[in-house]
Short mmCIF file of C-alpha atoms and ligand atoms in Angstrom, two decimals:
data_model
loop_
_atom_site.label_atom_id
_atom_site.label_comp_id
_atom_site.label_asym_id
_atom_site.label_seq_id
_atom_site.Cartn_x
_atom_site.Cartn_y
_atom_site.Cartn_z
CA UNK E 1 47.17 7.80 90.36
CA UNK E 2 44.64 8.03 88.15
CA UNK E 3 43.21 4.17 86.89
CA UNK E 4 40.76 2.97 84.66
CA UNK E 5 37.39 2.13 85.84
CA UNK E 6 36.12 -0.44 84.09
CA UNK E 7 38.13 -2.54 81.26
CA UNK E 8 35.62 -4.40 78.96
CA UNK E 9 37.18 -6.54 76.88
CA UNK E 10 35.14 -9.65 74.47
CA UNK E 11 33.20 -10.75 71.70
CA UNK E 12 30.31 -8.52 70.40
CA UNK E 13 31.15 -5.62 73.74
CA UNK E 14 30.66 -2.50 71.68
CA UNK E 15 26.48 -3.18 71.80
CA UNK E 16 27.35 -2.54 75.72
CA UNK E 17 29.03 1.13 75.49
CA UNK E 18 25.39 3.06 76.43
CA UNK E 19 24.82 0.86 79.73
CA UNK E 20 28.63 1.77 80.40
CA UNK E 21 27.96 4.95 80.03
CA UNK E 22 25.16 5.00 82.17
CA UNK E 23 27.20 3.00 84.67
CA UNK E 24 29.85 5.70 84.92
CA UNK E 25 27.59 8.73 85.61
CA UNK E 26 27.67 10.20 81.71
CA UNK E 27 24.55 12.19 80.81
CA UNK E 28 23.23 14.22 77.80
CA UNK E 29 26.05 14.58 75.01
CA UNK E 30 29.04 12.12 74.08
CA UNK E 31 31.15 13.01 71.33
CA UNK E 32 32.99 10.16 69.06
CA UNK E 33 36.00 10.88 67.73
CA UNK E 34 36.58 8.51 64.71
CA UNK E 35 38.12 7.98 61.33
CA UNK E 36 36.41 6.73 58.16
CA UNK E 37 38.31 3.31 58.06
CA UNK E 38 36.32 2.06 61.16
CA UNK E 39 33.44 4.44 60.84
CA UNK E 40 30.96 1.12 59.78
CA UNK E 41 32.51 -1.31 61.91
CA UNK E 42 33.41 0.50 65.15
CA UNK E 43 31.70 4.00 65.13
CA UNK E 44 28.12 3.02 63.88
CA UNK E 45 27.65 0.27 66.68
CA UNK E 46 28.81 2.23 69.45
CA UNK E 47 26.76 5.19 68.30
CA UNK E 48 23.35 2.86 68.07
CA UNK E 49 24.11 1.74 71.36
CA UNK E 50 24.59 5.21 73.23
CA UNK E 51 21.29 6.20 71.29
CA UNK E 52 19.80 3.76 72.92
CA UNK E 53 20.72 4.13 76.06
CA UNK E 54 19.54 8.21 75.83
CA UNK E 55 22.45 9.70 74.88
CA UNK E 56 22.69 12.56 72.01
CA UNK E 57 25.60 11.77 69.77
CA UNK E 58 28.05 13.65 68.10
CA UNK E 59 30.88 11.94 65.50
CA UNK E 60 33.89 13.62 64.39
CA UNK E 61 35.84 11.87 61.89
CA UNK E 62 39.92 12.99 62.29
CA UNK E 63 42.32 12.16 59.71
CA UNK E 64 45.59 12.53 60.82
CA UNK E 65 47.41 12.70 64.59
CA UNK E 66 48.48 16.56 64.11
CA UNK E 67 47.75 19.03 66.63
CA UNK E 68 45.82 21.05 64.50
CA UNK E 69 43.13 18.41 64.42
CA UNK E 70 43.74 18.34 68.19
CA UNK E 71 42.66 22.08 67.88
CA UNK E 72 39.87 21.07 65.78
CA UNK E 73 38.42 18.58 68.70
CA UNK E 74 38.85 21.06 71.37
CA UNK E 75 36.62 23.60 69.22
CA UNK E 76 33.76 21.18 69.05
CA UNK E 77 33.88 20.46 72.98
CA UNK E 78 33.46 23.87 73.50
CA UNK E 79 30.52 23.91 71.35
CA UNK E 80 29.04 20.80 72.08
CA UNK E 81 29.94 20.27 76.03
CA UNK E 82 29.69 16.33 76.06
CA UNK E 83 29.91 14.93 78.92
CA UNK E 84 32.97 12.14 78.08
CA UNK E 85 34.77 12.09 74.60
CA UNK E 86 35.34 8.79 73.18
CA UNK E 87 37.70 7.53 70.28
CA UNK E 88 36.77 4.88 68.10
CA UNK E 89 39.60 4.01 65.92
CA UNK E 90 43.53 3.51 65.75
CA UNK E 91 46.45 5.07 67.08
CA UNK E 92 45.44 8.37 65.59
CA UNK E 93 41.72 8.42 66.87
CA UNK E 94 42.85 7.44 69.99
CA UNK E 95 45.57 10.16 70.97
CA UNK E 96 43.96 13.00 69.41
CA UNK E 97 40.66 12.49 71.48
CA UNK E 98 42.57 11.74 74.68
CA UNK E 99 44.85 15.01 74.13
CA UNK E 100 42.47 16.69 73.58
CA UNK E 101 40.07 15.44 76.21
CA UNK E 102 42.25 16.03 78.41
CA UNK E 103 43.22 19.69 77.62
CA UNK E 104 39.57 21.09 77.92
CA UNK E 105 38.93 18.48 81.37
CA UNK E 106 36.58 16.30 80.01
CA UNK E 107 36.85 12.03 80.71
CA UNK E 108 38.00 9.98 78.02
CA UNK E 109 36.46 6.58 77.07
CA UNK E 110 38.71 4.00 74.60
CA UNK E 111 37.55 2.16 72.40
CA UNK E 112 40.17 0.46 70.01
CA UNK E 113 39.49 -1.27 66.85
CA UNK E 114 43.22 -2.59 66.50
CA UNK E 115 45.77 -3.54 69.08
CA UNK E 116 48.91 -1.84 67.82
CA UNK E 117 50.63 0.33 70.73
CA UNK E 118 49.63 0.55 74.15
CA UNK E 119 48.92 3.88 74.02
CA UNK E 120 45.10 2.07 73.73
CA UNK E 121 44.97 2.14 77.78
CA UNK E 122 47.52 4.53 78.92
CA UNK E 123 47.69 8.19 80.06
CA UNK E 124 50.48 8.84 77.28
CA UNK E 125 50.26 10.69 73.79
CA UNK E 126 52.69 10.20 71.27
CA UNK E 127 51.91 13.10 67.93
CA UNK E 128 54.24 13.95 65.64
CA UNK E 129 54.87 17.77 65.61
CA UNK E 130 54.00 18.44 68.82
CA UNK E 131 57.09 20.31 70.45
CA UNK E 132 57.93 17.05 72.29
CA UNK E 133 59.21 14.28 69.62
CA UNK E 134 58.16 11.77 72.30
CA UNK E 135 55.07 10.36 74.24
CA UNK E 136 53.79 12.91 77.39
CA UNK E 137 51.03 12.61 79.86
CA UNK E 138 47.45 13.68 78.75
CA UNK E 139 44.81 11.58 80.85
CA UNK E 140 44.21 7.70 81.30
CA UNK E 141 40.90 6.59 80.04
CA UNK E 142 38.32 6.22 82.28
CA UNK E 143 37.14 3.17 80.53
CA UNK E 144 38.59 0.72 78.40
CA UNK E 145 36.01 -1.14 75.57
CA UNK E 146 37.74 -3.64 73.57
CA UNK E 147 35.91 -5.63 70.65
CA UNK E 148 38.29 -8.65 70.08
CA UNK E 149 36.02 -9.40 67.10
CA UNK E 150 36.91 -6.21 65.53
CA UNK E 151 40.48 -5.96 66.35
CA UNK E 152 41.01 -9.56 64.94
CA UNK E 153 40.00 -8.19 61.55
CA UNK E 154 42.46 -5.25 61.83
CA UNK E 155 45.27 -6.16 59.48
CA UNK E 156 48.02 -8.70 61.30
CA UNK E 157 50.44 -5.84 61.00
CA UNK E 158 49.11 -4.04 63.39
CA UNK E 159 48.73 -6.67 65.95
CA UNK E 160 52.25 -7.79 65.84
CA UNK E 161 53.03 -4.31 66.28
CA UNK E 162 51.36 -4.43 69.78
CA UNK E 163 53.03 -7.01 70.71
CA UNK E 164 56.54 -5.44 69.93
CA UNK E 165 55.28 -2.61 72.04
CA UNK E 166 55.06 -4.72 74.98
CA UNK E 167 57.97 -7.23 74.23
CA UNK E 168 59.88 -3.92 74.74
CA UNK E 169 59.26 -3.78 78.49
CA UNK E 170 62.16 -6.45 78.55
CA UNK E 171 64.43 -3.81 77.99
CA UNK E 172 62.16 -0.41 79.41
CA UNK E 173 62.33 -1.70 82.77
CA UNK E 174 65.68 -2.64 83.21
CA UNK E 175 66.31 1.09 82.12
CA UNK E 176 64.36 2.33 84.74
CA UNK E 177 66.44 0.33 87.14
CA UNK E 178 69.41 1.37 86.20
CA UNK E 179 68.27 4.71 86.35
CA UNK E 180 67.43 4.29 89.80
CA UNK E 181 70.93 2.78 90.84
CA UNK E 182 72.89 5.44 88.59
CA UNK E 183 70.65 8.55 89.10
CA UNK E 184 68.42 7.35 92.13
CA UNK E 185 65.43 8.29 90.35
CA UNK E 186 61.98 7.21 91.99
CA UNK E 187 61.58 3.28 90.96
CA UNK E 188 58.44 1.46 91.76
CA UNK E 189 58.58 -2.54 91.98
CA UNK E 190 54.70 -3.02 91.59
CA UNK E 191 54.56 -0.91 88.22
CA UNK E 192 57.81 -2.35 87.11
CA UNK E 193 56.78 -5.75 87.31
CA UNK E 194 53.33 -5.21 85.79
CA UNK E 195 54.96 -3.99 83.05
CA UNK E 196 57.37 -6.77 82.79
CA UNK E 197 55.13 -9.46 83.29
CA UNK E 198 52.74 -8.08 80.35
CA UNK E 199 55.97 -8.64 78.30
CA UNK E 200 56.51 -12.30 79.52
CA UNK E 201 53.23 -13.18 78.97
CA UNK E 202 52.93 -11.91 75.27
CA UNK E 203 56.58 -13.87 74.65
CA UNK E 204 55.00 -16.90 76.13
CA UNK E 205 52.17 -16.66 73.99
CA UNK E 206 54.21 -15.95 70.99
CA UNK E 207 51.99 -18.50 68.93
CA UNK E 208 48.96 -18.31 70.30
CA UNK E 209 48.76 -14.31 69.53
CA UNK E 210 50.01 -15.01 66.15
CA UNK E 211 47.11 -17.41 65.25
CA UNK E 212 44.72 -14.45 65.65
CA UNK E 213 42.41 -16.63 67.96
CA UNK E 214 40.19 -15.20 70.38
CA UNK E 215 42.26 -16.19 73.15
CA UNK E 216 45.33 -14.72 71.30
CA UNK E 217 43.95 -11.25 70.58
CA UNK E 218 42.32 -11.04 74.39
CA UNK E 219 46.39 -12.07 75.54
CA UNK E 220 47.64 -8.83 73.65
CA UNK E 221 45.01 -6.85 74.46
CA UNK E 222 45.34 -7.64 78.28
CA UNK E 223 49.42 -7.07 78.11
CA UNK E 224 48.83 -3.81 76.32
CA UNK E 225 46.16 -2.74 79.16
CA UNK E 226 48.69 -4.16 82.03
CA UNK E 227 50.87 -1.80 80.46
CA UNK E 228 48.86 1.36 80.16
CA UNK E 229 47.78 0.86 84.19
CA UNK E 230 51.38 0.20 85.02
CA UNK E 231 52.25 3.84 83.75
CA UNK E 232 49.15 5.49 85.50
CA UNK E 233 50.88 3.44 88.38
CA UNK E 234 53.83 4.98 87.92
CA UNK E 235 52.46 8.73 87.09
CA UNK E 236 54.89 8.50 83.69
CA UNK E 237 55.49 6.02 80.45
CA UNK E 238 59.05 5.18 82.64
CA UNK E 239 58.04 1.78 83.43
CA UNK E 240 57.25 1.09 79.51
CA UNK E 241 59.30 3.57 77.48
CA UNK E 242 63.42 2.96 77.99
CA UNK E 243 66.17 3.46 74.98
CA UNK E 244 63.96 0.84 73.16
CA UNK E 245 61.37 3.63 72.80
CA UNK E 246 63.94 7.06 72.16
CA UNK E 247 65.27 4.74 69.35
CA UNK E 248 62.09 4.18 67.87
CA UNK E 249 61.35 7.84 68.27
CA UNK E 250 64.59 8.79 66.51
CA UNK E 251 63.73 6.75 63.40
CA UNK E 252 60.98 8.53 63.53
CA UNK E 253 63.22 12.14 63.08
CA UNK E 254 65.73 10.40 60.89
CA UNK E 255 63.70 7.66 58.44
CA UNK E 256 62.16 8.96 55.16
CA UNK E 257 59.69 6.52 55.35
CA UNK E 258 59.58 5.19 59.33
CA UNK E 259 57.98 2.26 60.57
CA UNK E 260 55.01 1.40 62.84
CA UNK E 261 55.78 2.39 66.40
CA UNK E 262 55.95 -1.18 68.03
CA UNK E 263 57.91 -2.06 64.78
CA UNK E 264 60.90 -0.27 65.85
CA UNK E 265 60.42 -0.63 69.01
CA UNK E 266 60.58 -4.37 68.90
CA UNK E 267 63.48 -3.85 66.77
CA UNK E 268 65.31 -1.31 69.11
CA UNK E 269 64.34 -4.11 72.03
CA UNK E 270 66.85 -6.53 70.51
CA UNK E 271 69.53 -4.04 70.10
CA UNK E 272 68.90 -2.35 73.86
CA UNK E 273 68.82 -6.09 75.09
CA UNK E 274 72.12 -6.35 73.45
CA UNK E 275 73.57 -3.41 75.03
CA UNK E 276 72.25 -4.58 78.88
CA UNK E 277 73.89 -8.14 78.28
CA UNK E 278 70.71 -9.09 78.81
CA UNK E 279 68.98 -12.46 76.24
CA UNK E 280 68.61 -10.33 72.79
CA UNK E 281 68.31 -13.63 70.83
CA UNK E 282 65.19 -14.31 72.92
CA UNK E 283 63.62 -11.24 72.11
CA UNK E 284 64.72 -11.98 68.40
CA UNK E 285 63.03 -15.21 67.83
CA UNK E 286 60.04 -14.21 69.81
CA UNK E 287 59.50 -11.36 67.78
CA UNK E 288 60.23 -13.88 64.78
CA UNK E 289 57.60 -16.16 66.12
CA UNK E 290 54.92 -13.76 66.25
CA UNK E 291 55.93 -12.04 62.67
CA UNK E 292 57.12 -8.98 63.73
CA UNK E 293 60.02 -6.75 61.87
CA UNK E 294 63.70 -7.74 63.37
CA UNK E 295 65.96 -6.11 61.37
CA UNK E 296 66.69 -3.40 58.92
CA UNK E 297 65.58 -4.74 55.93
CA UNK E 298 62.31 -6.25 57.95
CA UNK E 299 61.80 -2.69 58.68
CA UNK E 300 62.03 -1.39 54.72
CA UNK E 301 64.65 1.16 56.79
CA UNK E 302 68.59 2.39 54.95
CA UNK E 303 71.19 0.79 57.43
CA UNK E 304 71.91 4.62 57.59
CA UNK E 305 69.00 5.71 58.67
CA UNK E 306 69.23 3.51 61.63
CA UNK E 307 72.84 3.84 62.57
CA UNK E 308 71.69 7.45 62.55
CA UNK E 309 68.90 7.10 64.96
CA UNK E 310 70.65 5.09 67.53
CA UNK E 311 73.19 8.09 67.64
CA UNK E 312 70.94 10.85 68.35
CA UNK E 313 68.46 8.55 70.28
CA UNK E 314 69.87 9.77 73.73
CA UNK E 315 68.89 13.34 73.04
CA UNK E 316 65.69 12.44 72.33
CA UNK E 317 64.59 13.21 76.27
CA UNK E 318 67.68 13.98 77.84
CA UNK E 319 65.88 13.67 81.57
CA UNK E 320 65.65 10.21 80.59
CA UNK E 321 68.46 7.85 81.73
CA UNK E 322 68.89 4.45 79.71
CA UNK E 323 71.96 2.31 78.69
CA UNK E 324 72.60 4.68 76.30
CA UNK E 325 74.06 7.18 78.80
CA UNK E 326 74.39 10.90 78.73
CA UNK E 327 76.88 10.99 75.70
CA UNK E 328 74.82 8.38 73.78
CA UNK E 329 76.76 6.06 71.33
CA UNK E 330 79.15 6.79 68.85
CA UNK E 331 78.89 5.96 65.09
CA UNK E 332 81.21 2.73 65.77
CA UNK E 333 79.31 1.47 69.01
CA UNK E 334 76.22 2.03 67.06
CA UNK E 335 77.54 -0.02 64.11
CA UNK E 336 78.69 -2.63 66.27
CA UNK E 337 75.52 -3.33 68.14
CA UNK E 338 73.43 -3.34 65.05
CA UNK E 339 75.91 -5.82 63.65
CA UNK E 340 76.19 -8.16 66.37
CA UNK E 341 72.85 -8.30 66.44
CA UNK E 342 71.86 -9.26 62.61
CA UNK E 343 69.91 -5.78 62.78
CA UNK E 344 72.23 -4.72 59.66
CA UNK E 345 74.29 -6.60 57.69
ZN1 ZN X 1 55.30 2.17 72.88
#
């Protein structure tokens, strides 16, 4: 198991990155990995403050998640050596500093300036073109900084997104389960229910996250670190990635133009939850409550496109059980569930 050592999450906590530093044993070089979007608001504070604190600083600004940028990071580890690699950023920042990170053994520190996937706290990377269409292990952070000041000024998008992400547990979990009974795969209750509970608590808060208050954003933020500790818990994204997720990641193969992650996620939730005769209308009008896509159209996704996807989703990562079993579901089961669901009309 390998956990996070300190989660920092508040007002105004980037000025206290150096002393964190410090705190964790870091010495001599850090390297930032950032983008230019947050480059004033997230990378110059955190910079100031490792300067402060002694440290020589290095930022590389990354564009997009490919694994030649990946490539690119590793390159300037070698040359610099820094003692921990930190992202400052998005989605993107994030996994390309912890892949890489990872892949040369140096500790990764997270800093996110929006709260859009929990990939923010977890040991998972999810990058298009890698030979993998799906999220794999890399590293869990050693640290966790989150500014809720910045991430409330992210756009709302992006937050709803996160929540979808973790509304999805509601169906991830009971996949694992089933998995267990049907396959007797390894299931553990204490990551399980971590997981699930981050999901209850986010559809509780429904509101409250959606007025972008302080207490809302520190909510998501919280569910989406629950959820990155309950997969280092777990030694896999099981616990938080079921046939929600392989749908998501199919729209991803089969969309022109896909969606945010947590978007179709939240999207394939209702559908999975459908499929598990499990409350899909709940996970509907939570998802409605906090402003998050719910069907098709929501999505700016063909009806095609996603009949498509929820075909093919099974072969996605064929080690990994869900509801929609080994053979997956035909064009007409696909239609139906989509259908019964308001998903397409
Ligand atoms: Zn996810």
């Amino acid at each position: 198991m390998q956990l996070p050592r300190e989660v920092i999450v508040g007002k105004g906590v980037l000025s206290r990155v150096g002393e964190t530093c410090r705190r964790l044993g870091f010495s001599g070089s850090i390297l930032i990995v950032t983008d230019s979007n947050v480059q004033s608001i997230g990378a110059a504070p955190v910079g100031e403050s490792l300067k402060n604190s002694g440290f020589k600083v290095q930022k590389m600004l990354v564009k997009s998640s490919s694994i030649p940028q990946v490539r690119e990071v590793e390159r300037e580890i070698e040359k610099l050596k820094p003692s921990v690699v930190m992202a400052v950023g998005g989605g993107s920042d994030i996994d390309i500093a912890k892949l890489s990170s990872a892949n040369k053994g140096i500790p990764f520190l997270s800093i996110p300036t929006a709260a859009s996937h929990d990939g923010i706290a977890s040991p998972v990377v999810s990058m298009k073109g890698h030979r993998k269409p799906y999220s794999f292990m890399a590293q869990s952070p050693i640290a966790i900084i989150a500014d809720v000041g910045i991430i409330a000024h992210a756009p709302f998008r992006l937050l709803a997104s996160g929540c979808s992400d973790v509304v999805g547990k509601y169906t991830s979990v009971r996949d694992w389960k089933l998995a267990h009974r049907i396959k007797n795969e390894y299931y553990g209750d204490y990551a399980a229910d971590l997981a699930l509970m981050s999901a209850r608590l986010v559809m509780r808060n429904a509101r409250i996250v959606k007025s972008m208050s302080e207490t809302g954003i520190r909510t998501i933020v919280e569910a989406l670190v629950s959820c990155g500790v309950a997969m280092s818990i777990a030694g896999s994204s099981r616990p938080c990635s079921g046939a929600e997720h392989l749908f998501g990641h199919a729209l991803d193969v089969t969309a022109p133009h896909p969606a945010l992650h947590g978007e179709q996620v939240g999207v394939g939730t209702i559908m999975c939850a459908h499929l598990h005769g499990a409350n899909w209308e709940l996970i509907r009008d939570v998802l409605q409550r906090i402003g998050a896509p719910t069907n098709a159209r929501e999505l700016g996704i063909e009806s095609k496109y996603l009949i498509k996807a929820l075909t093919i989703a099974h072969k996605i990562r064929p080690d990994r059980y869900t509801i929609l079993g080994e053979k997956g579901l035909t064009r007409k089961a696909a239609e139906r569930v989509a259908k019964a669901t308001g998903v397409i009309e």
